[in-house]
Short mmCIF file of C-alpha atoms and ligand atoms in Angstrom, two decimals:
data_model
loop_
_atom_site.label_atom_id
_atom_site.label_comp_id
_atom_site.label_asym_id
_atom_site.label_seq_id
_atom_site.Cartn_x
_atom_site.Cartn_y
_atom_site.Cartn_z
CA MET A 596 104.68 95.98 124.35
CA THR A 597 106.91 98.40 122.16
CA THR A 598 110.85 98.03 123.18
CA PRO A 599 112.42 101.22 123.89
CA LEU A 600 114.87 100.08 120.93
CA ARG A 601 111.70 100.41 118.82
CA ARG A 602 110.46 103.53 120.70
CA GLU A 603 113.70 105.33 119.28
CA ILE A 604 113.58 104.13 115.64
CA TYR A 605 109.72 104.98 115.83
CA SER A 606 110.34 108.15 117.11
CA TYR A 607 113.03 108.28 114.46
CA VAL A 608 111.17 107.79 111.38
CA ALA A 609 108.27 109.82 112.37
CA GLN A 610 110.80 112.66 112.74
CA ALA A 611 112.05 112.39 109.46
CA ALA A 612 108.49 112.17 108.12
CA GLN A 613 107.48 115.38 109.85
CA ALA A 614 110.98 117.01 108.49
CA ALA A 615 110.43 116.34 104.89
CA GLY A 616 107.15 118.17 105.74
CA GLN A 617 104.99 115.47 104.81
CA LEU A 618 103.28 114.27 107.74
CA ARG A 619 100.38 116.40 107.49
CA PRO A 620 96.83 116.05 108.82
CA ASP A 621 95.01 115.35 106.39
CA SER A 622 98.30 112.63 105.28
CA VAL A 623 96.95 109.21 103.63
CA VAL A 624 99.32 106.79 105.18
CA GLY A 625 100.11 103.20 104.79
CA ASP A 626 102.00 101.50 107.11
CA PHE A 627 103.23 97.59 105.51
CA GLY A 628 103.94 94.96 107.55
CA CYS A 629 102.25 96.81 110.54
CA ALA A 630 102.19 93.62 113.21
CA ALA A 631 99.95 94.37 116.29
CA GLY A 632 99.94 98.57 114.73
CA ASP A 633 103.02 100.05 117.59
CA PHE A 634 103.84 102.71 114.96
CA LEU A 635 100.51 103.73 113.44
CA PHE A 636 98.90 103.89 117.53
CA TYR A 637 102.87 106.07 117.85
CA LEU A 638 102.15 108.27 114.86
CA HIS A 639 98.14 108.76 115.29
CA ALA A 640 99.26 110.54 118.56
CA GLN A 641 101.61 112.95 116.33
CA ALA A 642 98.77 113.12 113.59
CA PRO A 643 95.68 112.87 114.86
CA GLN A 644 93.55 114.09 111.98
CA ALA A 645 95.74 111.30 109.11
CA ARG A 646 94.28 108.54 108.02
CA LEU A 647 95.88 105.64 108.65
CA PHE A 648 95.52 102.47 107.47
CA GLY A 649 98.18 99.02 108.83
CA TYR A 650 98.68 96.34 106.60
CA ASP A 651 100.59 92.95 108.01
CA LEU A 652 101.03 89.42 106.67
CA SER A 653 99.69 87.42 109.70
CA ALA A 654 95.93 87.75 110.49
CA THR A 655 96.40 87.16 114.25
CA ALA A 656 98.54 90.57 114.57
CA ILE A 657 96.16 92.06 112.62
CA ASP A 658 93.26 91.38 115.23
CA GLN A 659 95.52 91.98 118.42
CA ALA A 660 96.13 95.61 115.88
CA GLN A 661 92.15 95.49 115.37
CA SER A 662 91.10 95.21 118.95
CA ARG A 663 93.71 97.55 120.58
CA GLU A 664 91.95 99.77 118.06
CA GLN A 665 88.59 98.71 119.13
CA ALA A 666 89.61 99.91 122.96
CA ARG A 667 91.32 103.56 121.28
CA LEU A 668 88.90 104.50 119.37
CA ASP A 669 87.02 108.11 120.51
CA GLU A 670 84.94 110.18 118.05
CA PHE A 671 87.73 112.76 116.97
CA SER A 672 89.65 111.72 115.27
CA PRO A 673 89.88 109.16 111.76
CA ALA A 674 89.91 105.24 112.99
CA ILE A 675 92.70 103.47 112.18
CA LEU A 676 91.90 101.02 109.58
CA PHE A 677 93.84 97.30 109.63
CA ARG A 678 93.85 94.15 107.17
CA PRO A 679 95.29 91.17 106.56
CA GLY A 680 97.56 91.49 103.02
CA SER A 681 101.14 91.25 102.00
CA VAL A 682 103.35 93.98 101.10
CA LEU A 683 104.26 92.18 98.24
CA ASP A 684 100.87 91.74 96.48
CA LYS A 685 100.10 94.79 93.69
CA ALA A 686 96.60 94.20 94.19
CA LEU A 687 96.21 95.29 98.11
CA LEU A 688 95.92 99.49 96.94
CA PRO A 689 95.46 100.96 93.86
CA ALA A 690 98.08 102.77 92.26
CA ALA A 691 98.70 106.33 93.66
CA SER A 692 96.17 106.11 96.66
CA LEU A 693 98.48 106.91 99.76
CA ASP A 694 100.49 110.72 100.51
CA VAL A 695 103.10 108.58 102.57
CA ALA A 696 104.32 104.94 102.70
CA PHE A 697 105.98 103.25 105.45
CA MET A 698 108.18 99.84 106.00
CA LEU A 699 109.72 99.31 109.41
CA GLY A 700 111.66 96.00 110.17
CA VAL A 701 109.98 94.10 107.15
CA HIS A 702 112.82 94.09 103.93
CA PRO A 703 115.08 91.34 105.80
CA TYR A 704 112.45 89.04 105.65
CA PHE A 705 112.83 89.06 102.09
CA ASP A 706 114.98 87.73 99.82
CA GLU A 707 114.65 90.68 97.25
CA ILE A 708 113.76 93.87 98.51
CA GLU A 709 112.80 94.87 94.38
CA SER A 710 109.29 93.63 94.44
CA ALA A 711 108.48 95.20 97.81
CA LEU A 712 109.92 98.80 96.92
CA ALA A 713 108.34 98.81 93.44
CA ASN A 714 104.77 97.73 95.20
CA LEU A 715 105.76 101.04 97.44
CA LEU A 716 106.39 103.33 94.64
CA ALA A 717 103.49 102.19 92.61
CA TRP A 718 101.04 102.85 95.51
CA THR A 719 102.31 106.17 96.08
CA ARG A 720 101.43 109.29 94.73
CA SER A 721 103.82 111.78 92.53
CA GLY A 722 105.63 113.86 95.65
CA GLY A 723 104.65 111.79 97.84
CA TYR A 724 106.95 110.24 100.28
CA VAL A 725 108.41 106.54 100.93
CA ALA A 726 110.32 105.31 104.36
CA VAL A 727 111.97 102.23 104.62
CA PHE A 728 113.76 101.30 107.72
CA GLY A 729 115.88 98.48 108.96
CA LEU A 730 119.12 96.81 108.05
CA PHE A 731 121.28 97.72 104.98
CA ASN A 732 124.63 96.78 104.49
CA PRO A 733 127.04 99.53 103.56
CA TYR A 734 129.37 97.17 102.03
CA PRO A 735 128.67 95.90 98.46
CA ILE A 736 127.50 92.42 99.15
CA ASP A 737 123.84 91.02 99.63
CA VAL A 738 123.57 88.46 102.54
CA ARG A 739 120.60 85.88 102.39
CA LEU A 740 121.02 84.37 106.81
CA SER A 741 119.26 82.03 108.28
CA TYR A 742 119.39 80.71 111.77
CA ARG A 743 118.03 77.86 114.50
CA PRO A 744 118.00 78.29 118.34
CA VAL A 745 119.70 75.79 119.90
CA GLY A 746 117.02 72.84 121.05
CA GLU A 747 114.24 74.34 118.87
CA ALA A 748 111.28 71.96 118.99
CA ASN A 749 110.99 71.58 114.96
CA PRO A 750 114.47 71.48 113.71
CA GLY A 751 114.22 71.77 110.69
CA GLU A 752 112.47 74.86 110.71
CA SER A 753 115.45 78.21 110.48
CA GLY A 754 114.58 81.08 111.56
CA ARG A 755 114.81 83.81 108.72
CA GLY A 756 114.16 87.83 109.37
CA TRP A 757 118.13 88.90 109.07
CA ASN A 758 119.12 89.43 105.67
CA LEU A 759 120.92 92.56 104.46
CA PHE A 760 120.64 94.59 101.36
CA ALA A 761 123.82 96.19 100.28
CA LYS A 762 122.69 100.04 100.10
CA ALA A 763 124.56 100.01 96.60
CA ALA A 764 121.76 97.66 95.10
CA VAL A 765 118.91 98.92 96.63
CA SER A 766 120.80 102.28 95.09
CA ARG A 767 121.31 101.51 91.32
CA TYR A 768 117.31 99.94 91.64
CA LEU A 769 115.91 103.49 92.86
CA ASP A 770 118.30 105.12 90.85
CA ALA A 771 116.74 103.33 87.30
CA ALA A 772 113.47 103.50 88.62
CA LEU A 773 112.96 107.03 89.49
CA GLY A 774 116.14 108.85 88.04
CA PRO A 775 118.98 110.24 90.72
CA GLY A 776 118.58 112.42 94.14
CA GLN A 777 114.90 110.75 94.47
CA HIS A 778 116.07 108.72 97.74
CA ARG A 779 118.82 108.89 100.57
CA PHE A 780 120.02 106.38 103.09
CA THR A 781 120.61 107.93 107.35
CA PRO A 782 122.30 106.07 109.38
CA PHE A 783 120.22 105.32 112.97
CA ILE A 784 122.22 105.09 116.13
CA MET A 785 121.04 104.20 119.48
CA PRO A 786 121.21 107.39 121.42
CA TYR A 787 121.73 105.31 124.92
CA ASP A 788 122.95 101.87 126.13
CA LEU A 789 120.51 99.00 125.72
CA PRO A 790 121.98 95.98 128.00
CA PRO A 791 121.71 92.46 126.89
CA ASP A 792 118.94 89.71 128.03
CA PRO A 793 120.47 87.16 128.91
CA ASP A 794 117.05 85.32 128.82
CA ASN A 795 116.45 86.57 125.57
CA PRO A 796 119.51 86.50 123.01
CA GLY A 797 117.36 87.55 119.99
CA GLN A 798 116.93 91.09 121.54
CA SER A 799 119.19 93.68 120.52
CA TRP A 800 121.49 95.50 122.76
CA THR A 801 124.33 97.90 122.43
CA ILE A 802 128.17 97.49 122.17
CA MET A 803 130.27 100.81 121.73
CA ASP A 804 133.69 100.46 119.27
CA GLY A 805 136.74 102.21 119.48
CA ASN A 806 135.84 105.31 117.84
CA GLY A 807 133.20 105.94 120.54
CA ARG A 808 129.93 104.79 118.27
CA ARG A 809 127.35 103.00 119.64
CA TRP A 810 126.23 99.55 117.61
CA LEU A 811 123.42 97.41 117.84
CA THR A 812 124.20 93.86 117.63
CA ASN A 813 122.45 90.57 118.73
CA GLY A 814 122.47 86.49 119.89
CA LEU A 815 122.51 86.31 115.80
CA SER A 816 126.32 88.09 116.83
CA LEU A 817 125.60 90.31 114.20
CA LEU A 818 126.85 93.79 113.80
CA LEU A 819 123.04 94.98 113.05
CA ASN A 820 123.77 98.22 110.92
CA GLN A 821 120.06 99.89 110.97
CA GLU A 822 119.46 103.09 108.17
CA LEU A 823 116.12 104.94 107.24
CA LEU A 824 115.71 104.61 103.83
CA GLU A 825 113.80 108.10 102.80
CA ILE A 826 112.52 107.50 98.28
CA TRP A 827 110.56 110.67 97.00
CA PRO A 828 108.16 109.11 94.24
CA SER A 829 108.43 110.67 91.13
C1 SAM B 1392 109.73 92.36 112.72
S1 SAM B 1392 108.23 92.79 112.75
C2 SAM B 1392 107.97 94.18 112.43
C3 SAM B 1392 106.67 94.81 113.07
C4 SAM B 1392 106.72 97.04 112.98
N1 SAM B 1392 106.83 97.44 111.60
C5 SAM B 1392 107.38 97.51 113.82
O1 SAM B 1392 108.58 98.15 112.93
O2 SAM B 1392 107.66 97.12 114.71
C6 SAM B 1392 108.10 92.46 110.53
C7 SAM B 1392 106.66 92.39 110.65
O3 SAM B 1392 106.18 92.33 109.02
C8 SAM B 1392 105.66 91.72 108.82
N2 SAM B 1392 105.85 90.82 107.30
C9 SAM B 1392 105.93 89.90 107.05
N3 SAM B 1392 106.49 89.45 105.70
C10 SAM B 1392 105.12 90.67 105.32
C11 SAM B 1392 104.72 90.66 103.77
N4 SAM B 1392 105.19 90.24 102.68
N5 SAM B 1392 103.82 91.59 104.00
C12 SAM B 1392 103.52 92.19 105.11
N6 SAM B 1392 103.80 91.93 106.04
C13 SAM B 1392 104.86 91.13 106.35
C14 SAM B 1392 105.45 90.39 109.79
O4 SAM B 1392 104.45 89.12 110.12
C15 SAM B 1392 105.64 91.10 110.87
O5 SAM B 1392 104.60 91.32 111.41
#
């Protein structure tokens, strides 16, 4: 089920891609770390003729996405194709095979972001569009984080998925790869309040700061600075 937060994020990212003129009816679009396909099903409703491809490391998530696609399929629009695969595997796609590449909520699982960015840039044609959404640090500090819920069955296993990359380091990499002026960051601000779920402290909720700015936080006691990174491969 798509949570209200994820729905807002999907709408924010899709609107940005549309505003950038990149979501055309015939666009070839890849979503990396697509999970059970929620974002691509959302996109399909916006651009029914676009050719949508979803990839995820988890075969279980891809099976689920494929079953949903079987139930949705109609004869008037191309099928959404879901395949297992890692965004870190350069051989996953031929170079310049996509018009648009999305990666939402995935890079905080990685210890370095450059390999994923390099692949997204290689797979997207010159003049296309890459959108990466998730946590970024506005301060010039990279953060590696692991967590473990109290009482977890396997006490040796650390949770991942909340690493923070400094925007300054990402910009330095992209400026070196593409030249200046080929990317931009835009902060995502949740447009309405989300209450905490006492039974699920891992789920994000909102708090308001003294300036009336709404922030996302969660039971890891983190301030979640989510941003959209848009890149124009040259
Ligand atoms: C937090 S979920 C985000 C799902 C979806 N993109 C969204 O925004 O709703 C992160 C997803 O990334 C996937 N993932 C993690 N590492 C990956 C990799 N190297 N390549 C592709 N998918 C990966 C996980 O299996 C999981 O489905």
